[in-house]
mmCIF file of C-alpha atoms in Angstrom:
data_model
loop_
_atom_site.group_PDB
_atom_site.id
_atom_site.type_symbol
_atom_site.label_atom_id
_atom_site.label_comp_id
_atom_site.label_asym_id
_atom_site.label_seq_id
_atom_site.Cartn_x
_atom_site.Cartn_y
_atom_site.Cartn_z
ATOM 1 C CA MET A 635 0.046 -0.098 0.038
ATOM 2 C CA ARG A 636 1.091 3.309 -0.940
ATOM 3 C CA VAL A 637 0.688 6.289 1.486
ATOM 4 C CA LEU A 638 0.274 9.566 0.624
ATOM 5 C CA PHE A 639 0.513 12.745 2.991
ATOM 6 C CA LEU A 640 -1.960 15.438 1.590
ATOM 7 C CA ASP A 641 -1.490 19.081 1.346
ATOM 8 C CA THR A 642 -4.055 21.431 1.559
ATOM 9 C CA ASN A 643 -4.447 22.167 -1.842
ATOM 10 C CA ILE A 644 -6.020 18.830 -3.037
ATOM 11 C CA PHE A 645 -9.006 20.126 -0.971
ATOM 12 C CA LEU A 646 -9.021 23.524 -1.992
ATOM 13 C CA GLN A 647 -7.606 23.759 -5.795
ATOM 14 C CA CYS A 648 -8.626 20.168 -6.888
ATOM 15 C CA ARG A 649 -11.871 18.516 -7.964
ATOM 16 C CA PRO A 650 -13.490 16.126 -5.180
ATOM 17 C CA LEU A 651 -11.543 13.656 -3.836
ATOM 18 C CA THR A 652 -13.904 10.814 -5.185
ATOM 19 C CA GLU A 653 -13.533 11.872 -8.750
ATOM 20 C CA LEU A 654 -9.529 12.038 -9.455
ATOM 21 C CA PRO A 655 -8.034 9.712 -11.136
ATOM 22 C CA TRP A 656 -6.048 7.948 -8.317
ATOM 23 C CA GLY A 657 -4.591 5.345 -10.426
ATOM 24 C CA ASP A 658 -2.490 7.826 -11.948
ATOM 25 C CA LEU A 659 -0.413 7.955 -8.986
ATOM 26 C CA ALA A 660 -0.880 4.341 -7.360
ATOM 27 C CA VAL A 661 1.237 2.356 -10.159
ATOM 28 C CA GLY A 662 -0.446 -1.017 -9.290
ATOM 29 C CA ASP A 663 -0.858 -0.239 -5.370
ATOM 30 C CA ASP A 664 -3.457 0.508 -3.136
ATOM 31 C CA LEU A 665 -3.637 3.946 -1.490
ATOM 32 C CA LEU A 666 -3.827 5.303 2.002
ATOM 33 C CA LEU A 667 -4.358 9.230 2.065
ATOM 34 C CA LEU A 668 -3.147 10.693 5.248
ATOM 35 C CA ILE A 669 -4.245 14.017 6.399
ATOM 36 C CA PRO A 670 -1.635 15.754 8.588
ATOM 37 C CA ARG A 671 -2.870 18.174 11.437
ATOM 38 C CA PRO A 672 -1.492 20.991 10.163
ATOM 39 C CA VAL A 673 -3.996 20.468 7.134
ATOM 40 C CA GLN A 674 -6.937 20.591 9.534
ATOM 41 C CA LYS A 675 -5.930 23.473 10.731
ATOM 42 C CA GLU A 676 -5.410 25.583 7.469
ATOM 43 C CA ILE A 677 -8.822 24.273 6.545
ATOM 44 C CA ASP A 678 -10.417 25.083 9.503
ATOM 45 C CA ASP A 679 -8.776 28.751 9.538
ATOM 46 C CA LEU A 680 -10.016 29.128 5.735
ATOM 47 C CA LYS A 681 -13.527 28.518 6.174
ATOM 48 C CA GLN A 682 -13.822 32.311 6.979
ATOM 49 C CA ASP A 683 -11.479 33.460 4.453
ATOM 50 C CA GLY A 684 -12.592 36.632 2.296
ATOM 51 C CA ASN A 685 -12.207 34.559 -0.877
ATOM 52 C CA ARG A 686 -15.234 32.966 -1.506
ATOM 53 C CA ARG A 687 -14.526 29.911 -3.313
ATOM 54 C CA ARG A 688 -11.514 29.147 -1.420
ATOM 55 C CA ALA A 689 -13.977 29.610 1.813
ATOM 56 C CA ASP A 690 -16.446 27.267 0.115
ATOM 57 C CA ARG A 691 -13.979 24.619 -0.756
ATOM 58 C CA ALA A 692 -12.619 24.924 2.868
ATOM 59 C CA ARG A 693 -16.221 24.750 4.764
ATOM 60 C CA GLN A 694 -17.002 21.430 1.975
ATOM 61 C CA ALA A 695 -13.401 20.040 3.489
ATOM 62 C CA SER A 696 -14.524 20.679 6.940
ATOM 63 C CA SER A 697 -17.653 18.903 6.353
ATOM 64 C CA PHE A 698 -15.587 16.049 4.561
ATOM 65 C CA LEU A 699 -13.336 15.864 7.892
ATOM 66 C CA ARG A 700 -16.046 15.901 10.415
ATOM 67 C CA LYS A 701 -17.873 12.976 8.942
ATOM 68 C CA LEU A 702 -14.195 11.347 8.811
ATOM 69 C CA ILE A 703 -13.854 11.937 12.268
ATOM 70 C CA LEU A 704 -17.343 10.423 13.279
ATOM 71 C CA SER A 705 -16.622 7.272 11.153
ATOM 72 C CA SER A 706 -15.810 4.075 13.320
ATOM 73 C CA ASP A 707 -12.126 3.900 12.591
ATOM 74 C CA ASN A 708 -11.751 7.519 11.252
ATOM 75 C CA THR A 709 -11.145 5.822 7.715
ATOM 76 C CA ILE A 710 -13.389 6.519 4.852
ATOM 77 C CA THR A 711 -13.028 4.459 1.635
ATOM 78 C CA LEU A 712 -13.240 6.853 -1.490
ATOM 79 C CA ARG A 713 -12.767 3.847 -3.784
ATOM 80 C CA GLU A 714 -13.277 0.238 -3.295
ATOM 81 C CA HIS A 715 -10.424 -0.744 -6.295
ATOM 82 C CA ASN A 716 -8.358 -0.244 -8.980
ATOM 83 C CA PRO A 717 -6.831 0.985 -6.886
ATOM 84 C CA LYS A 718 -8.568 0.766 -3.426
ATOM 85 C CA VAL A 719 -8.304 4.286 -1.873
ATOM 86 C CA GLN A 720 -8.842 5.104 1.832
ATOM 87 C CA ILE A 721 -8.391 8.458 3.612
ATOM 88 C CA SER A 722 -7.287 8.895 7.349
ATOM 89 C CA PHE A 723 -5.542 11.139 9.577
ATOM 90 C CA SER A 724 -1.757 11.095 10.059
ATOM 91 C CA PRO A 725 -0.533 9.607 13.312
ATOM 92 C CA PRO A 726 0.824 12.504 15.629
ATOM 93 C CA ILE A 727 4.177 12.937 15.889
ATOM 94 C CA PRO A 728 5.527 10.783 18.726
ATOM 95 C CA ALA A 729 6.710 12.451 21.863
ATOM 96 C CA GLY A 730 10.393 12.896 22.185
ATOM 97 C CA ARG A 731 10.832 12.629 18.531
ATOM 98 C CA ALA A 732 13.187 14.670 16.895
ATOM 99 C CA THR A 733 12.728 16.412 13.890
ATOM 100 C CA SER A 734 15.180 17.658 11.369
ATOM 101 C CA PRO A 735 16.963 21.154 12.283
ATOM 102 C CA PHE A 736 16.348 22.011 8.660
ATOM 103 C CA LEU A 737 12.585 22.209 9.081
ATOM 104 C CA ASP A 738 10.866 25.690 10.778
ATOM 105 C CA MET A 739 7.992 24.467 12.833
ATOM 106 C CA SER A 740 6.266 27.664 12.792
ATOM 107 C CA ARG A 741 5.454 26.983 9.113
ATOM 108 C CA SER A 742 2.550 25.055 7.974
ATOM 109 C CA ASP A 743 4.345 23.224 5.267
ATOM 110 C CA ASP A 744 7.422 21.849 7.471
ATOM 111 C CA ARG A 745 4.834 20.609 10.081
ATOM 112 C CA ILE A 746 3.345 18.410 7.353
ATOM 113 C CA LEU A 747 7.100 17.262 6.490
ATOM 114 C CA ALA A 748 7.755 16.781 10.137
ATOM 115 C CA GLU A 749 4.745 14.550 10.316
ATOM 116 C CA LEU A 750 5.710 12.902 7.062
ATOM 117 C CA LEU A 751 9.183 12.151 8.217
ATOM 118 C CA ALA A 752 8.058 10.672 11.698
ATOM 119 C CA TYR A 753 6.101 8.683 9.468
ATOM 120 C CA ALA A 754 8.615 7.467 7.087
ATOM 121 C CA GLN A 755 11.146 6.866 10.020
ATOM 122 C CA GLY A 756 8.365 4.680 12.038
ATOM 123 C CA HIS A 757 7.281 2.550 8.729
ATOM 124 C CA PRO A 758 10.889 2.278 6.812
ATOM 125 C CA ALA A 759 9.423 -0.583 4.721
ATOM 126 C CA GLY A 760 6.376 1.269 3.195
ATOM 127 C CA PRO A 761 6.682 3.766 0.630
ATOM 128 C CA ALA A 762 5.463 7.158 1.904
ATOM 129 C CA ALA A 763 5.113 10.644 0.050
ATOM 130 C CA LEU A 764 3.933 13.995 -0.115
ATOM 131 C CA LEU A 765 1.237 14.891 -2.518
ATOM 132 C CA THR A 766 1.255 18.387 -3.347
ATOM 133 C CA HIS A 767 1.296 21.379 -6.007
ATOM 134 C CA ASP A 768 3.049 23.463 -3.945
ATOM 135 C CA THR A 769 7.127 24.323 -4.941
ATOM 136 C CA ASN A 770 8.083 25.225 -1.370
ATOM 137 C CA PRO A 771 7.118 21.940 0.206
ATOM 138 C CA MET A 772 8.630 19.961 -2.827
ATOM 139 C CA LEU A 773 11.991 21.387 -2.383
ATOM 140 C CA THR A 774 11.884 20.897 1.389
ATOM 141 C CA ALA A 775 10.820 17.294 0.986
ATOM 142 C CA LYS A 776 13.621 17.037 -1.620
ATOM 143 C CA ARG A 777 16.090 18.198 0.832
ATOM 144 C CA LEU A 778 15.176 15.865 3.879
ATOM 145 C CA ASP A 779 15.288 13.147 0.852
ATOM 146 C CA LEU A 780 11.462 12.328 1.244
ATOM 147 C CA ASP A 781 9.556 11.529 -1.512
ATOM 148 C CA PHE A 782 6.685 13.512 -2.909
ATOM 149 C CA ARG A 783 4.263 13.333 -5.944
ATOM 150 C CA VAL A 784 2.812 16.453 -7.826
ATOM 151 C CA ILE A 785 -0.551 16.785 -8.145
ATOM 152 C CA PRO A 786 -1.606 16.641 -11.906
ATOM 153 C CA ASP A 787 -2.778 19.770 -13.300
ATOM 154 C CA GLU A 788 -5.715 18.115 -14.747
ATOM 155 C CA TRP A 789 -6.875 17.433 -11.265
ATOM 156 C CA LEU A 790 -7.008 21.201 -10.712
ATOM 157 C CA LEU A 791 -10.383 23.326 -10.722
ATOM 158 C CA PRO A 792 -10.902 25.637 -13.825
ATOM 159 C CA PRO A 793 -9.535 29.107 -12.935
ATOM 160 C CA GLU A 794 -12.618 31.242 -11.396
#
């Protein structure tokens, strides 16, 4: 199973998760999509944003997160096969786990990567990567020797 840590832009700038062609990223593997805590906070903060489209998308994402929280095991299956796609929350960083001195924990993108780094250290056998459309977290992931996948442009919503 391939694990992808989601960046906020998958919720705000892309078509609905159930409509995305996940097989393009799965390469024969099932997918587990993990939502890091900083993404949850960004979505919550953007619900009252002045940009109407972004605020609407954040409210939709927040409703989805509520459904996920209220599910029996904090997991929702978005797709049953070809590939099977499940979504859940990323595990918290274990207490006392050191992060890279390269990361600035006051920055949301770096906190996402800290969660991915902790997950990768705890699950060395399984592939885990960041899924983003933003260049800064891509560069930081690369510098930390973490894998990342670029959200395909075809997944993005048309401009307003």
